[in-house]
Amino acid sequence: MTIRINKAHFPVKSLGYGQRVGVGLQGCPIRCSGCISTDTWADDPEREMPIEMLLEWCRDITNGIFDGVTITGGEPFHQPKALCALLEGLRHLRLAISKPFDIICYSGFELEYLESQFPAILSLIDAIIPGPFLENRPKVDSLCGSDNQNVFILSSLGKERYGNEASREAQAHQMQVSSDSEGIWFVGIPNRGDMVKVESLCAGKGLNMGEVSWGK
């Protein structure tokens, strides 16, 4: 089975506990106003890759030593069969290595919808952060983009690592910067206005950022 991938990073330190694998899926029907990842919206068939190849990459890039996987988008539940297969593969990987890792998943759908439509998928996740991003609402939690979103715990490991906001704040890191042959990537959840400040600072140094994923 294949899955549409926008990008994957390791190590990610800004989207959960410890050093993590970050997987951004491609394709989103929700398309929240103010989204900083508009490059993930299109259903791009050129982004298809075998799930087993992605799992092999996770094993190889980490040497089997990492603290968690964070799945973002795009909208992960826009590919429910592929998402389920990826999660099942990650659960098998977790059984094969000595150090446990947790799985966090983001979704723009509300929790009630996910519970009614995808209970089997939720059973494979340790914590879910559902709900659309609302740009007119403040960010109050280090793992959430706006205050309508909350971290919902789905397992004992999830409770241990994300059971209260104080523990999540203690894990909080600033935005990370990564690069590849396609460009420069910011990994994490910015505060309001952060990306505009980045553009302004770059412009002040004579650097034109060109096309950006958070729009203009």
PDB file of C-alpha atoms in Angstrom:
ATOM      1  CA  MET A   1       0.000   0.000   0.000  1.00  0.00           C
ATOM      2  CA  THR A   2       1.138   3.560  -0.676  1.00  0.00           C
ATOM      3  CA  ILE A   3       0.674   6.813   1.214  1.00  0.00           C
ATOM      4  CA  ARG A   4       1.012  10.433   0.097  1.00  0.00           C
ATOM      5  CA  ILE A   5       3.879  12.107   1.957  1.00  0.00           C
ATOM      6  CA  ASN A   6       4.751  15.788   1.943  1.00  0.00           C
ATOM      7  CA  LYS A   7       7.935  15.471   4.010  1.00  0.00           C
ATOM      8  CA  ALA A   8       9.499  13.553   6.903  1.00  0.00           C
ATOM      9  CA  HIS A   9      12.108  14.738   9.417  1.00  0.00           C
ATOM     10  CA  PHE A  10      14.322  13.351  12.167  1.00  0.00           C
ATOM     11  CA  PRO A  11      15.052  14.393  14.827  1.00  0.00           C
ATOM     12  CA  VAL A  12      12.020  16.566  15.568  1.00  0.00           C
ATOM     13  CA  LYS A  13      12.044  18.164  19.022  1.00  0.00           C
ATOM     14  CA  SER A  14       9.162  20.633  18.732  1.00  0.00           C
ATOM     15  CA  LEU A  15       6.089  18.398  18.348  1.00  0.00           C
ATOM     16  CA  GLY A  16       6.094  16.168  21.410  1.00  0.00           C
ATOM     17  CA  TYR A  17       8.252  14.320  23.893  1.00  0.00           C
ATOM     18  CA  GLY A  18      11.967  13.843  23.203  1.00  0.00           C
ATOM     19  CA  GLN A  19      13.498  13.175  19.781  1.00  0.00           C
ATOM     20  CA  ARG A  20      10.836  12.222  17.283  1.00  0.00           C
ATOM     21  CA  VAL A  21      10.140  11.247  13.718  1.00  0.00           C
ATOM     22  CA  GLY A  22       7.912  13.867  12.091  1.00  0.00           C
ATOM     23  CA  VAL A  23       5.745  12.744   9.167  1.00  0.00           C
ATOM     24  CA  GLY A  24       3.693  15.272   7.203  1.00  0.00           C
ATOM     25  CA  LEU A  25       1.055  13.731   4.952  1.00  0.00           C
ATOM     26  CA  GLN A  26      -0.058  15.245   1.654  1.00  0.00           C
ATOM     27  CA  GLY A  27      -3.622  16.292   0.889  1.00  0.00           C
ATOM     28  CA  CYS A  28      -6.140  18.295   2.933  1.00  0.00           C
ATOM     29  CA  PRO A  29      -9.828  19.013   2.229  1.00  0.00           C
ATOM     30  CA  ILE A  30     -10.202  21.304   5.279  1.00  0.00           C
ATOM     31  CA  ARG A  31      -7.753  24.052   4.273  1.00  0.00           C
ATOM     32  CA  CYS A  32      -7.921  26.265   7.367  1.00  0.00           C
ATOM     33  CA  SER A  33      -7.510  29.988   6.865  1.00  0.00           C
ATOM     34  CA  GLY A  34      -4.075  31.007   8.116  1.00  0.00           C
ATOM     35  CA  CYS A  35      -2.575  27.543   7.659  1.00  0.00           C
ATOM     36  CA  ILE A  36       1.241  27.637   7.606  1.00  0.00           C
ATOM     37  CA  SER A  37       1.440  24.461   5.475  1.00  0.00           C
ATOM     38  CA  THR A  38      -0.539  25.253   2.360  1.00  0.00           C
ATOM     39  CA  ASP A  39       1.979  23.190   0.380  1.00  0.00           C
ATOM     40  CA  THR A  40       0.338  20.094   1.930  1.00  0.00           C
ATOM     41  CA  TRP A  41      -3.173  20.847   0.626  1.00  0.00           C
ATOM     42  CA  ALA A  42      -3.126  19.406  -2.905  1.00  0.00           C
ATOM     43  CA  ASP A  43      -3.794  15.701  -3.522  1.00  0.00           C
ATOM     44  CA  ASP A  44      -0.489  15.266  -5.334  1.00  0.00           C
ATOM     45  CA  PRO A  45      -0.051  11.751  -6.802  1.00  0.00           C
ATOM     46  CA  GLU A  46       3.673  12.415  -7.249  1.00  0.00           C
ATOM     47  CA  ARG A  47       3.949  12.285  -3.444  1.00  0.00           C
ATOM     48  CA  GLU A  48       2.904   8.613  -3.293  1.00  0.00           C
ATOM     49  CA  MET A  49       5.376   6.229  -1.669  1.00  0.00           C
ATOM     50  CA  PRO A  50       5.162   2.643  -0.343  1.00  0.00           C
ATOM     51  CA  ILE A  51       4.370   2.541   3.372  1.00  0.00           C
ATOM     52  CA  GLU A  52       7.009  -0.141   3.900  1.00  0.00           C
ATOM     53  CA  MET A  53       9.611   2.236   2.439  1.00  0.00           C
ATOM     54  CA  LEU A  54       8.579   4.908   4.934  1.00  0.00           C
ATOM     55  CA  LEU A  55       8.796   2.419   7.799  1.00  0.00           C
ATOM     56  CA  GLU A  56      12.250   1.327   6.643  1.00  0.00           C
ATOM     57  CA  TRP A  57      13.323   4.966   6.570  1.00  0.00           C
ATOM     58  CA  CYS A  58      12.079   5.375  10.165  1.00  0.00           C
ATOM     59  CA  ARG A  59      14.133   2.366  11.256  1.00  0.00           C
ATOM     60  CA  ASP A  60      17.249   3.390   9.343  1.00  0.00           C
ATOM     61  CA  ILE A  61      17.328   7.108  10.155  1.00  0.00           C
ATOM     62  CA  THR A  62      16.845   6.491  13.887  1.00  0.00           C
ATOM     63  CA  ASN A  63      18.780   3.217  14.321  1.00  0.00           C
ATOM     64  CA  GLY A  64      15.661   2.143  16.195  1.00  0.00           C
ATOM     65  CA  ILE A  65      16.256   4.713  18.950  1.00  0.00           C
ATOM     66  CA  PHE A  66      13.696   7.496  19.144  1.00  0.00           C
ATOM     67  CA  ASP A  67      10.991   8.724  21.523  1.00  0.00           C
ATOM     68  CA  GLY A  68       7.986   9.151  19.288  1.00  0.00           C
ATOM     69  CA  VAL A  69       6.319   9.774  15.946  1.00  0.00           C
ATOM     70  CA  THR A  70       4.229  12.850  15.209  1.00  0.00           C
ATOM     71  CA  ILE A  71       1.910  12.658  12.196  1.00  0.00           C
ATOM     72  CA  THR A  72       0.655  15.935  10.771  1.00  0.00           C
ATOM     73  CA  GLY A  73      -0.614  17.167   7.440  1.00  0.00           C
ATOM     74  CA  GLY A  74      -2.229  17.958   5.325  1.00  0.00           C
ATOM     75  CA  GLU A  75      -5.025  15.990   6.883  1.00  0.00           C
ATOM     76  CA  PRO A  76      -3.940  12.507   7.990  1.00  0.00           C
ATOM     77  CA  PHE A  77      -7.521  11.177   8.099  1.00  0.00           C
ATOM     78  CA  HIS A  78      -7.972  12.162   4.448  1.00  0.00           C
ATOM     79  CA  GLN A  79      -6.074   8.910   3.762  1.00  0.00           C
ATOM     80  CA  PRO A  80      -7.699   6.641   6.372  1.00  0.00           C
ATOM     81  CA  LYS A  81      -6.689   3.251   4.933  1.00  0.00           C
ATOM     82  CA  ALA A  82      -3.103   4.331   4.370  1.00  0.00           C
ATOM     83  CA  LEU A  83      -2.955   6.030   7.781  1.00  0.00           C
ATOM     84  CA  CYS A  84      -4.214   2.857   9.466  1.00  0.00           C
ATOM     85  CA  ALA A  85      -1.619   0.753   7.641  1.00  0.00           C
ATOM     86  CA  LEU A  86       1.158   3.174   8.635  1.00  0.00           C
ATOM     87  CA  LEU A  87       0.063   3.111  12.273  1.00  0.00           C
ATOM     88  CA  GLU A  88      -0.122  -0.667  12.324  1.00  0.00           C
ATOM     89  CA  GLY A  89       3.391  -0.792  10.888  1.00  0.00           C
ATOM     90  CA  LEU A  90       4.612   1.602  13.576  1.00  0.00           C
ATOM     91  CA  ARG A  91       2.996  -0.499  16.288  1.00  0.00           C
ATOM     92  CA  HIS A  92       4.807  -3.584  14.961  1.00  0.00           C
ATOM     93  CA  LEU A  93       8.044  -1.574  14.954  1.00  0.00           C
ATOM     94  CA  ARG A  94       7.420  -0.564  18.562  1.00  0.00           C
ATOM     95  CA  LEU A  95       7.166  -4.229  19.561  1.00  0.00           C
ATOM     96  CA  ALA A  96      10.468  -4.982  17.813  1.00  0.00           C
ATOM     97  CA  ILE A  97      12.612  -2.412  19.624  1.00  0.00           C
ATOM     98  CA  SER A  98      13.492  -2.125  23.304  1.00  0.00           C
ATOM     99  CA  LYS A  99      12.637   1.539  23.875  1.00  0.00           C
ATOM    100  CA  PRO A 100       8.946   2.518  23.694  1.00  0.00           C
ATOM    101  CA  PHE A 101       7.892   5.397  21.485  1.00  0.00           C
ATOM    102  CA  ASP A 102       4.583   7.243  21.439  1.00  0.00           C
ATOM    103  CA  ILE A 103       2.458   8.261  18.472  1.00  0.00           C
ATOM    104  CA  ILE A 104       0.782  11.682  18.253  1.00  0.00           C
ATOM    105  CA  CYS A 105      -1.562  12.542  15.396  1.00  0.00           C
ATOM    106  CA  TYR A 106      -3.049  15.884  14.378  1.00  0.00           C
ATOM    107  CA  SER A 107      -6.372  16.283  12.569  1.00  0.00           C
ATOM    108  CA  GLY A 108      -8.511  19.193  11.454  1.00  0.00           C
ATOM    109  CA  PHE A 109     -11.639  17.107  12.087  1.00  0.00           C
ATOM    110  CA  GLU A 110     -13.429  17.304  15.439  1.00  0.00           C
ATOM    111  CA  LEU A 111     -12.947  14.473  17.930  1.00  0.00           C
ATOM    112  CA  GLU A 112     -16.603  13.417  17.803  1.00  0.00           C
ATOM    113  CA  TYR A 113     -16.359  12.858  14.041  1.00  0.00           C
ATOM    114  CA  LEU A 114     -13.122  10.889  14.386  1.00  0.00           C
ATOM    115  CA  GLU A 115     -14.604   8.731  17.148  1.00  0.00           C
ATOM    116  CA  SER A 116     -17.646   7.889  15.030  1.00  0.00           C
ATOM    117  CA  GLN A 117     -15.838   7.309  11.734  1.00  0.00           C
ATOM    118  CA  PHE A 118     -12.361   6.018  12.652  1.00  0.00           C
ATOM    119  CA  PRO A 119     -12.381   4.252  16.058  1.00  0.00           C
ATOM    120  CA  ALA A 120      -9.943   1.575  14.844  1.00  0.00           C
ATOM    121  CA  ILE A 121      -7.406   4.223  13.852  1.00  0.00           C
ATOM    122  CA  LEU A 122      -7.731   6.031  17.180  1.00  0.00           C
ATOM    123  CA  SER A 123      -6.969   2.761  18.981  1.00  0.00           C
ATOM    124  CA  LEU A 124      -3.503   2.836  17.386  1.00  0.00           C
ATOM    125  CA  ILE A 125      -2.638   6.363  18.587  1.00  0.00           C
ATOM    126  CA  ASP A 126      -1.398   7.524  22.003  1.00  0.00           C
ATOM    127  CA  ALA A 127      -2.629  11.123  21.743  1.00  0.00           C
ATOM    128  CA  ILE A 128      -4.720  13.031  19.204  1.00  0.00           C
ATOM    129  CA  ILE A 129      -4.953  16.790  18.672  1.00  0.00           C
ATOM    130  CA  PRO A 130      -8.174  17.383  16.712  1.00  0.00           C
ATOM    131  CA  GLY A 131     -10.046  20.416  15.451  1.00  0.00           C
ATOM    132  CA  PRO A 132      -9.430  23.028  12.778  1.00  0.00           C
ATOM    133  CA  PHE A 133      -6.857  25.773  13.198  1.00  0.00           C
ATOM    134  CA  LEU A 134      -8.640  29.090  13.888  1.00  0.00           C
ATOM    135  CA  GLU A 135      -6.356  32.033  13.142  1.00  0.00           C
ATOM    136  CA  ASN A 136      -8.494  34.454  15.193  1.00  0.00           C
ATOM    137  CA  ARG A 137      -8.050  32.348  18.349  1.00  0.00           C
ATOM    138  CA  PRO A 138      -4.884  32.487  20.498  1.00  0.00           C
ATOM    139  CA  LYS A 139      -2.344  29.726  20.976  1.00  0.00           C
ATOM    140  CA  VAL A 140      -2.415  28.620  24.629  1.00  0.00           C
ATOM    141  CA  ASP A 141      -0.894  25.115  24.552  1.00  0.00           C
ATOM    142  CA  SER A 142       2.578  24.316  23.225  1.00  0.00           C
ATOM    143  CA  LEU A 143       1.213  21.467  21.071  1.00  0.00           C
ATOM    144  CA  CYS A 144      -1.874  23.290  19.749  1.00  0.00           C
ATOM    145  CA  GLY A 145      -2.228  25.987  17.129  1.00  0.00           C
ATOM    146  CA  SER A 146      -5.350  27.690  18.555  1.00  0.00           C
ATOM    147  CA  ASP A 147      -7.300  27.485  21.804  1.00  0.00           C
ATOM    148  CA  ASN A 148     -10.186  25.476  20.352  1.00  0.00           C
ATOM    149  CA  GLN A 149      -7.766  22.531  20.071  1.00  0.00           C
ATOM    150  CA  ASN A 150      -6.890  20.177  22.928  1.00  0.00           C
ATOM    151  CA  VAL A 151      -4.643  17.164  23.498  1.00  0.00           C
ATOM    152  CA  PHE A 152      -6.789  14.051  24.001  1.00  0.00           C
ATOM    153  CA  ILE A 153      -5.062  11.108  25.647  1.00  0.00           C
ATOM    154  CA  LEU A 154      -5.746   7.675  24.145  1.00  0.00           C
ATOM    155  CA  SER A 155      -3.319   5.361  25.984  1.00  0.00           C
ATOM    156  CA  SER A 156      -1.368   4.913  29.206  1.00  0.00           C
ATOM    157  CA  LEU A 157       1.858   5.993  27.460  1.00  0.00           C
ATOM    158  CA  GLY A 158       0.053   9.058  26.171  1.00  0.00           C
ATOM    159  CA  LYS A 159      -1.114   9.882  29.706  1.00  0.00           C
ATOM    160  CA  GLU A 160       2.402   9.465  31.061  1.00  0.00           C
ATOM    161  CA  ARG A 161       3.898  11.901  28.570  1.00  0.00           C
ATOM    162  CA  TYR A 162       1.059  14.322  27.768  1.00  0.00           C
ATOM    163  CA  GLY A 163      -1.390  13.972  30.659  1.00  0.00           C
ATOM    164  CA  ASN A 164      -1.198  17.601  31.750  1.00  0.00           C
ATOM    165  CA  GLU A 165      -0.373  20.948  30.198  1.00  0.00           C
ATOM    166  CA  ALA A 166       2.515  21.584  32.606  1.00  0.00           C
ATOM    167  CA  SER A 167       4.372  18.500  31.381  1.00  0.00           C
ATOM    168  CA  ARG A 168       3.778  19.535  27.765  1.00  0.00           C
ATOM    169  CA  GLU A 169       5.092  23.028  28.465  1.00  0.00           C
ATOM    170  CA  ALA A 170       8.225  21.508  30.000  1.00  0.00           C
ATOM    171  CA  GLN A 171       8.800  19.681  26.695  1.00  0.00           C
ATOM    172  CA  ALA A 172       8.181  22.749  24.545  1.00  0.00           C
ATOM    173  CA  HIS A 173      10.888  23.820  22.108  1.00  0.00           C
ATOM    174  CA  GLN A 174      11.173  26.666  19.656  1.00  0.00           C
ATOM    175  CA  MET A 175      10.604  26.183  15.947  1.00  0.00           C
ATOM    176  CA  GLN A 176      13.254  24.048  14.276  1.00  0.00           C
ATOM    177  CA  VAL A 177      14.838  24.810  10.934  1.00  0.00           C
ATOM    178  CA  SER A 178      15.670  22.068   8.445  1.00  0.00           C
ATOM    179  CA  SER A 179      16.670  22.055   4.801  1.00  0.00           C
ATOM    180  CA  ASP A 180      16.748  19.721   1.814  1.00  0.00           C
ATOM    181  CA  SER A 181      17.095  19.994  -1.951  1.00  0.00           C
ATOM    182  CA  GLU A 182      13.618  21.564  -2.206  1.00  0.00           C
ATOM    183  CA  GLY A 183      14.080  24.371   0.295  1.00  0.00           C
ATOM    184  CA  ILE A 184      14.158  25.388   3.950  1.00  0.00           C
ATOM    185  CA  TRP A 185      11.562  23.978   6.340  1.00  0.00           C
ATOM    186  CA  PHE A 186      10.326  25.248   9.691  1.00  0.00           C
ATOM    187  CA  VAL A 187       9.186  22.431  11.993  1.00  0.00           C
ATOM    188  CA  GLY A 188       6.807  23.168  14.863  1.00  0.00           C
ATOM    189  CA  ILE A 189       3.867  25.377  15.796  1.00  0.00           C
ATOM    190  CA  PRO A 190       4.716  29.088  15.641  1.00  0.00           C
ATOM    191  CA  ASN A 191       3.238  31.806  17.805  1.00  0.00           C
ATOM    192  CA  ARG A 192       1.052  34.368  16.090  1.00  0.00           C
ATOM    193  CA  GLY A 193       3.044  36.571  13.767  1.00  0.00           C
ATOM    194  CA  ASP A 194       6.262  34.554  14.008  1.00  0.00           C
ATOM    195  CA  MET A 195       6.445  33.707  10.318  1.00  0.00           C
ATOM    196  CA  VAL A 196       5.821  37.315   9.282  1.00  0.00           C
ATOM    197  CA  LYS A 197       8.681  38.314  11.619  1.00  0.00           C
ATOM    198  CA  VAL A 198      10.927  35.739   9.945  1.00  0.00           C
ATOM    199  CA  GLU A 199      10.130  37.211   6.525  1.00  0.00           C
ATOM    200  CA  SER A 200      10.732  40.746   7.800  1.00  0.00           C
ATOM    201  CA  LEU A 201      14.064  39.855   9.401  1.00  0.00           C
ATOM    202  CA  CYS A 202      15.221  38.102   6.234  1.00  0.00           C
ATOM    203  CA  ALA A 203      14.145  41.072   4.103  1.00  0.00           C
ATOM    204  CA  GLY A 204      16.095  43.372   6.423  1.00  0.00           C
ATOM    205  CA  LYS A 205      19.206  41.332   5.615  1.00  0.00           C
ATOM    206  CA  GLY A 206      18.521  41.487   1.897  1.00  0.00           C
ATOM    207  CA  LEU A 207      17.207  37.918   1.701  1.00  0.00           C
ATOM    208  CA  ASN A 208      14.104  37.210  -0.378  1.00  0.00           C
ATOM    209  CA  MET A 209      12.343  34.082   0.867  1.00  0.00           C
ATOM    210  CA  GLY A 210      10.470  33.614  -2.406  1.00  0.00           C
ATOM    211  CA  GLU A 211       7.495  31.231  -2.260  1.00  0.00           C
ATOM    212  CA  VAL A 212       6.414  30.370   1.285  1.00  0.00           C
ATOM    213  CA  SER A 213       3.932  27.752   2.535  1.00  0.00           C
ATOM    214  CA  TRP A 214       2.067  30.135   4.862  1.00  0.00           C
ATOM    215  CA  GLY A 215       0.890  32.387   2.032  1.00  0.00           C
ATOM    216  CA  LYS A 216       1.054  36.139   1.775  1.00  0.00           C
TER     217      LYS A 216
END
